[in-house]
Structure formats: C-alpha cells, structure tokens
Amino acid sequence: KAGVTQTPRYLIKTRGQQVTLSCSPISGHRSVSWYQQTPGQGLQFLFEYFSETQRNKGNFPGRFSGRQFSNSRSEMNVSTLELGDSALYLCASSFGTEKETQYFGPGTRLLVL
Amino acid sequence: GENVEQHPSTLSVQEGDSAVIKCTYSDSASNYFPWYKQELGKRPQLIIDIRSNVGEKKDQRIAVTLNKTAKHFSLHITETQPEDSAVYFCAASIGNYQLIWGAGTKLIIKP
C-alpha cells in the first residue's frame, strides 16, 4: 500500500510569513504525529492528532498549530515565521494504538529567509 | 521535563566490528523503546523495538538490551556493513501514545 506522503517537499519563505504543510497518512491509519528535525537536535515532537482531535502536544509555541480531517489527512500551520523555524518537518502515521510502529513521510524542508 | 539522552553523537567503527549506542531515559513509567534508522536523505524507519517486560531482543545482526533499574537501553550492531551507515535514533514512550526522542547517533562504517 502507498506510504505516507507530504506536500510540498520544499518551501522557501521569509520571516513573518505563514506556511501550511500537508501530510497524507497510510490508508487505515488514524494517528498523525508531526516532528521538527534540525541537525543535532533530533526529532522534536510538535503534536499528534487522532480521529480529528489533538491527543498530544509538545513544547512548541502557539505559532505552531495543526488539524486533522475526517479522512485522517493532517495539516500543520506555522504563523509569523522566524529564522529558527528552518528545519525538516516530518509527519508519521500509525493506527493510533499503544506501542506501535510509526511510519514517516519524506518530510517538508522549510527554509526561512 | 522528561528527556532521553543518547550517546555517542558520532560513532566510527571499522567494517566488521561491532557498534553500541546507548540511551538513558528519565520517565520511570516509560515501557516502550523503539530504535529508528535514518539513512542520508531518507525518512526514519523502525529497525527494532523492545517492551519493558523483556530485557533483550535480537533480530539478526541487531539487538537491543534494556535495564529498567538503571533506566537505560542500548542498540548493538554486530558485523557492521557499509549499509549500516546512518543516523540512529532511540525513543522512549511518554504516556500512552507519545514518544520522546534522543538526539541521534551518526554511525560511520569505515571500509
């Protein structure tokens, strides 16, 4: 079956702008998690959505928000972009049960100038 | 807050030798510990995981050990090969559905 997909793959924005990233999970998966990946910082958890509800949230400012649709596709929005938001944003999907494998998308590389 | 410390940040080993990566977690309630491998330019993929009711798990050349008392777990790769070159991430469960991740270890296999 098709894997997790993310669009767009690359983005260049300027400070102060906003951006929306999209993630389509594997068919049948109801959980989507979002991560920010920067060199040396590993994977920083942003939030997780399950059945259209935010189930978990990391320690990111309110400029980072997300939502999930009834077909489990998820979007992440970052408002008022800062230079430090430049990173690879990964989403991962799963069925949403405990202790299960997360399947990652290819990521969206965001560059803020 | 809760965290996972991962060491070393970079590990260089000769092809055919063994590699060991160690992680320490802070939440004593953590009970699920996966390891993911991320090759250059690719997405992270699960390579092995362990639950807190076992102390060791093996899958061919890779193994993971867990010491709940000391709150640390390790990834062991034997007979390393060039295709083992990648960044490896450990993680520990926080609550029921969330993972907290280590910062990653870049493994370099020297020919």
mmCIF file of C-alpha atoms in Angstrom:
data_model
loop_
_atom_site.group_PDB
_atom_site.id
_atom_site.type_symbol
_atom_site.label_atom_id
_atom_site.label_comp_id
_atom_site.label_asym_id
_atom_site.label_seq_id
_atom_site.Cartn_x
_atom_site.Cartn_y
_atom_site.Cartn_z
ATOM 1 C CA LYS A 1 0.000 0.000 0.000
ATOM 2 C CA ALA A 2 1.038 3.599 -0.509
ATOM 3 C CA GLY A 3 3.283 5.146 2.120
ATOM 4 C CA VAL A 4 2.977 8.426 3.963
ATOM 5 C CA THR A 5 3.170 11.422 1.658
ATOM 6 C CA GLN A 6 3.920 15.059 2.430
ATOM 7 C CA THR A 7 3.487 18.173 0.361
ATOM 8 C CA PRO A 8 5.220 20.321 -0.551
ATOM 9 C CA ARG A 9 8.655 18.768 -0.331
ATOM 10 C CA TYR A 10 10.490 22.086 -0.271
ATOM 11 C CA LEU A 11 9.477 25.584 0.749
ATOM 12 C CA ILE A 12 11.226 28.919 0.944
ATOM 13 C CA LYS A 13 9.547 31.641 2.979
ATOM 14 C CA THR A 14 10.534 34.949 4.525
ATOM 15 C CA ARG A 15 10.285 35.989 8.139
ATOM 16 C CA GLY A 16 6.805 36.951 9.213
ATOM 17 C CA GLN A 17 5.023 34.846 6.622
ATOM 18 C CA GLN A 18 2.944 31.812 7.410
ATOM 19 C CA VAL A 19 3.095 28.335 5.948
ATOM 20 C CA THR A 20 0.859 25.264 5.738
ATOM 21 C CA LEU A 21 2.237 21.774 5.349
ATOM 22 C CA SER A 22 0.199 18.701 4.450
ATOM 23 C CA CYS A 23 0.508 15.045 5.398
ATOM 24 C CA SER A 24 -1.455 12.117 3.974
ATOM 25 C CA PRO A 25 -1.176 9.006 6.161
ATOM 26 C CA ILE A 26 -1.186 5.366 5.152
ATOM 27 C CA SER A 27 -4.692 4.179 4.384
ATOM 28 C CA GLY A 28 -6.382 2.989 7.577
ATOM 29 C CA HIS A 29 -4.099 4.936 9.896
ATOM 30 C CA ARG A 30 -5.912 7.351 12.177
ATOM 31 C CA SER A 31 -2.994 8.909 14.022
ATOM 32 C CA VAL A 32 -0.679 11.543 12.599
ATOM 33 C CA SER A 33 2.261 12.947 14.529
ATOM 34 C CA TRP A 34 4.365 15.927 13.491
ATOM 35 C CA TYR A 35 8.058 16.411 14.229
ATOM 36 C CA GLN A 36 10.624 19.116 13.652
ATOM 37 C CA GLN A 37 14.069 17.824 12.754
ATOM 38 C CA THR A 38 17.154 20.042 12.935
ATOM 39 C CA PRO A 39 20.829 18.988 12.870
ATOM 40 C CA GLY A 40 21.955 17.893 16.301
ATOM 41 C CA GLN A 41 18.502 18.241 17.846
ATOM 42 C CA GLY A 42 16.985 15.006 16.741
ATOM 43 C CA LEU A 43 13.246 14.754 16.410
ATOM 44 C CA GLN A 44 11.274 17.323 18.357
ATOM 45 C CA PHE A 45 7.635 16.343 18.849
ATOM 46 C CA LEU A 46 5.121 19.002 17.821
ATOM 47 C CA PHE A 47 1.731 17.337 18.225
ATOM 48 C CA GLU A 48 -0.307 14.263 17.472
ATOM 49 C CA TYR A 49 -3.791 14.032 16.035
ATOM 50 C CA PHE A 50 -6.108 11.053 16.317
ATOM 51 C CA SER A 51 -9.590 10.959 14.842
ATOM 52 C CA GLU A 52 -9.582 14.720 14.203
ATOM 53 C CA THR A 53 -8.608 15.558 17.805
ATOM 54 C CA GLN A 54 -5.274 16.725 19.132
ATOM 55 C CA ARG A 55 -4.310 13.962 21.540
ATOM 56 C CA ASN A 56 -0.787 15.047 22.487
ATOM 57 C CA LYS A 57 1.164 18.271 22.270
ATOM 58 C CA GLY A 58 4.856 19.072 22.539
ATOM 59 C CA ASN A 59 6.528 22.188 23.864
ATOM 60 C CA PHE A 60 6.294 24.459 20.861
ATOM 61 C CA PRO A 61 4.847 27.993 20.848
ATOM 62 C CA GLY A 62 1.297 28.686 19.771
ATOM 63 C CA ARG A 63 2.550 29.788 16.338
ATOM 64 C CA PHE A 64 2.611 26.079 15.530
ATOM 65 C CA SER A 65 -0.833 24.597 15.043
ATOM 66 C CA GLY A 66 -2.402 21.691 13.281
ATOM 67 C CA ARG A 67 -5.581 19.958 12.366
ATOM 68 C CA GLN A 68 -6.795 16.648 11.052
ATOM 69 C CA PHE A 69 -9.581 15.971 8.629
ATOM 70 C CA SER A 70 -12.134 13.181 8.579
ATOM 71 C CA ASN A 71 -10.031 11.248 6.045
ATOM 72 C CA SER A 72 -7.099 11.407 8.527
ATOM 73 C CA ARG A 73 -5.082 13.800 6.383
ATOM 74 C CA SER A 74 -3.404 16.376 8.538
ATOM 75 C CA GLU A 75 -2.111 19.890 8.074
ATOM 76 C CA MET A 76 0.383 21.849 10.112
ATOM 77 C CA ASN A 77 0.487 25.624 10.116
ATOM 78 C CA VAL A 78 3.249 27.912 11.278
ATOM 79 C CA SER A 79 2.414 31.584 11.566
ATOM 80 C CA THR A 80 4.782 34.533 11.811
ATOM 81 C CA LEU A 81 7.776 32.534 10.655
ATOM 82 C CA GLU A 82 11.144 33.029 12.328
ATOM 83 C CA LEU A 83 14.602 32.167 11.034
ATOM 84 C CA GLY A 84 14.825 29.412 13.638
ATOM 85 C CA ASP A 85 11.847 27.636 12.113
ATOM 86 C CA SER A 86 14.046 26.475 9.240
ATOM 87 C CA ALA A 87 14.019 22.689 9.539
ATOM 88 C CA LEU A 88 12.809 19.431 8.102
ATOM 89 C CA TYR A 89 9.228 18.794 9.171
ATOM 90 C CA LEU A 90 8.298 15.144 9.304
ATOM 91 C CA CYS A 91 4.955 13.582 9.845
ATOM 92 C CA ALA A 92 4.398 9.990 10.901
ATOM 93 C CA SER A 93 1.263 7.893 10.814
ATOM 94 C CA SER A 94 0.069 4.859 12.727
ATOM 95 C CA PHE A 95 -3.170 3.120 13.679
ATOM 96 C CA GLY A 96 -3.143 5.071 16.933
ATOM 97 C CA THR A 97 -2.833 2.233 19.418
ATOM 98 C CA GLU A 98 -0.136 1.933 22.063
ATOM 99 C CA LYS A 99 3.449 0.925 21.386
ATOM 100 C CA GLU A 100 3.226 0.614 17.629
ATOM 101 C CA THR A 101 5.434 1.475 14.699
ATOM 102 C CA GLN A 102 5.292 4.975 13.324
ATOM 103 C CA TYR A 103 5.662 5.307 9.561
ATOM 104 C CA PHE A 104 7.335 8.501 8.473
ATOM 105 C CA GLY A 105 6.777 10.623 5.431
ATOM 106 C CA PRO A 106 9.654 12.051 3.366
ATOM 107 C CA GLY A 107 9.399 15.412 5.086
ATOM 108 C CA THR A 108 8.994 19.021 4.027
ATOM 109 C CA ARG A 109 12.173 21.060 4.100
ATOM 110 C CA LEU A 110 11.372 24.629 5.111
ATOM 111 C CA LEU A 111 13.855 27.443 4.693
ATOM 112 C CA VAL A 112 13.033 30.798 6.264
ATOM 113 C CA LEU A 113 14.989 33.767 4.959
ATOM 114 C CA GLY B 1 10.692 17.757 31.753
ATOM 115 C CA GLU B 2 11.186 14.233 30.541
ATOM 116 C CA ASN B 3 14.130 13.560 28.264
ATOM 117 C CA VAL B 4 16.194 10.896 26.544
ATOM 118 C CA GLU B 5 19.964 11.224 26.361
ATOM 119 C CA GLN B 6 21.747 9.405 23.559
ATOM 120 C CA HIS B 7 25.481 8.705 23.261
ATOM 121 C CA PRO B 8 27.693 8.973 21.393
ATOM 122 C CA SER B 9 26.623 11.628 18.915
ATOM 123 C CA THR B 10 29.038 10.197 16.338
ATOM 124 C CA LEU B 11 30.456 6.679 16.205
ATOM 125 C CA SER B 12 33.035 5.492 13.715
ATOM 126 C CA VAL B 13 33.804 1.770 13.509
ATOM 127 C CA GLN B 14 35.723 -0.489 11.166
ATOM 128 C CA GLU B 15 33.619 -2.619 8.852
ATOM 129 C CA GLY B 16 33.051 -5.972 10.502
ATOM 130 C CA ASP B 17 33.376 -4.614 14.032
ATOM 131 C CA SER B 18 30.512 -4.095 16.484
ATOM 132 C CA ALA B 19 28.794 -0.816 17.311
ATOM 133 C CA VAL B 20 26.961 0.088 20.509
ATOM 134 C CA ILE B 21 24.715 3.108 21.038
ATOM 135 C CA LYS B 22 23.345 3.926 24.481
ATOM 136 C CA CYS B 23 20.289 5.840 25.644
ATOM 137 C CA THR B 24 19.153 6.905 29.083
ATOM 138 C CA TYR B 25 15.587 7.910 29.837
ATOM 139 C CA SER B 26 14.115 9.851 32.726
ATOM 140 C CA ASP B 27 10.478 8.746 32.966
ATOM 141 C CA SER B 28 10.281 5.601 35.063
ATOM 142 C CA ALA B 29 6.838 4.921 33.554
ATOM 143 C CA SER B 30 8.285 4.515 30.049
ATOM 144 C CA ASN B 31 7.593 1.000 28.799
ATOM 145 C CA TYR B 32 8.255 1.031 25.071
ATOM 146 C CA PHE B 33 11.630 1.726 23.454
ATOM 147 C CA PRO B 34 11.981 1.767 19.663
ATOM 148 C CA TRP B 35 15.057 2.399 17.552
ATOM 149 C CA TYR B 36 14.821 4.099 14.179
ATOM 150 C CA LYS B 37 17.396 4.312 11.414
ATOM 151 C CA GLN B 38 17.587 7.281 9.078
ATOM 152 C CA GLU B 39 19.804 6.957 6.038
ATOM 153 C CA LEU B 40 21.055 10.129 4.384
ATOM 154 C CA GLY B 41 18.211 11.949 2.667
ATOM 155 C CA LYS B 42 15.652 9.336 3.657
ATOM 156 C CA ARG B 43 12.896 9.023 6.218
ATOM 157 C CA PRO B 44 13.381 7.339 9.620
ATOM 158 C CA GLN B 45 12.388 3.674 9.719
ATOM 159 C CA LEU B 46 11.885 1.364 12.681
ATOM 160 C CA ILE B 47 14.599 -1.278 12.958
ATOM 161 C CA ILE B 48 13.839 -2.841 16.328
ATOM 162 C CA ASP B 49 11.868 -2.142 19.484
ATOM 163 C CA ILE B 50 11.620 -3.543 22.978
ATOM 164 C CA ARG B 51 8.964 -3.501 25.645
ATOM 165 C CA SER B 52 9.674 -3.208 29.331
ATOM 166 C CA ASN B 53 8.690 -6.776 30.120
ATOM 167 C CA VAL B 54 11.796 -8.153 28.367
ATOM 168 C CA GLY B 55 15.475 -7.458 28.870
ATOM 169 C CA GLU B 56 16.809 -8.234 25.422
ATOM 170 C CA LYS B 57 15.606 -8.681 21.864
ATOM 171 C CA LYS B 58 17.549 -9.767 18.783
ATOM 172 C CA ASP B 59 16.942 -9.582 15.066
ATOM 173 C CA GLN B 60 19.802 -10.994 13.016
ATOM 174 C CA ARG B 61 22.751 -8.605 13.465
ATOM 175 C CA ILE B 62 20.971 -6.103 15.694
ATOM 176 C CA ALA B 63 19.955 -6.412 19.307
ATOM 177 C CA VAL B 64 18.557 -4.136 21.968
ATOM 178 C CA THR B 65 19.058 -4.508 25.717
ATOM 179 C CA LEU B 66 17.042 -2.804 28.427
ATOM 180 C CA ASN B 67 17.987 -2.136 32.044
ATOM 181 C CA LYS B 68 14.870 -0.792 33.752
ATOM 182 C CA THR B 69 16.574 -0.292 37.089
ATOM 183 C CA ALA B 70 19.217 1.970 35.597
ATOM 184 C CA LYS B 71 16.766 3.390 33.042
ATOM 185 C CA HIS B 72 18.946 2.831 30.067
ATOM 186 C CA PHE B 73 18.786 0.804 26.878
ATOM 187 C CA SER B 74 21.304 0.089 24.155
ATOM 188 C CA LEU B 75 21.437 -0.844 20.485
ATOM 189 C CA HIS B 76 24.048 -3.385 19.444
ATOM 190 C CA ILE B 77 25.017 -3.958 15.817
ATOM 191 C CA THR B 78 27.404 -6.815 15.103
ATOM 192 C CA GLU B 79 29.482 -7.459 11.973
ATOM 193 C CA THR B 80 28.846 -3.951 10.713
ATOM 194 C CA GLN B 81 28.464 -3.395 6.983
ATOM 195 C CA PRO B 82 28.616 -0.253 4.814
ATOM 196 C CA GLU B 83 24.811 -0.162 4.604
ATOM 197 C CA ASP B 84 24.682 0.292 8.388
ATOM 198 C CA SER B 85 25.984 3.853 7.920
ATOM 199 C CA ALA B 86 23.125 6.121 9.008
ATOM 200 C CA VAL B 87 21.781 8.178 11.891
ATOM 201 C CA TYR B 88 20.162 6.086 14.608
ATOM 202 C CA PHE B 89 17.519 7.462 16.952
ATOM 203 C CA CYS B 90 16.318 5.946 20.183
ATOM 204 C CA ALA B 91 12.986 6.852 21.742
ATOM 205 C CA ALA B 92 11.030 6.161 24.914
ATOM 206 C CA SER B 93 7.284 6.207 25.431
ATOM 207 C CA ILE B 94 5.724 9.067 27.365
ATOM 208 C CA GLY B 95 2.163 8.343 28.392
ATOM 209 C CA ASN B 96 0.263 6.013 26.088
ATOM 210 C CA TYR B 97 0.795 7.396 22.623
ATOM 211 C CA GLN B 98 3.753 9.757 22.611
ATOM 212 C CA LEU B 99 7.467 9.179 22.134
ATOM 213 C CA ILE B 100 10.347 11.288 23.334
ATOM 214 C CA TRP B 101 13.434 11.014 21.171
ATOM 215 C CA GLY B 102 17.169 11.017 21.619
ATOM 216 C CA ALA B 103 19.280 13.464 19.603
ATOM 217 C CA GLY B 104 20.621 10.768 17.296
ATOM 218 C CA THR B 105 23.909 8.976 16.662
ATOM 219 C CA LYS B 106 25.683 9.212 13.336
ATOM 220 C CA LEU B 107 27.232 5.816 12.661
ATOM 221 C CA ILE B 108 30.102 5.750 10.192
ATOM 222 C CA ILE B 109 31.386 2.431 8.885
ATOM 223 C CA LYS B 110 34.983 2.654 7.709
ATOM 224 C CA PRO B 111 35.999 0.272 4.899
#
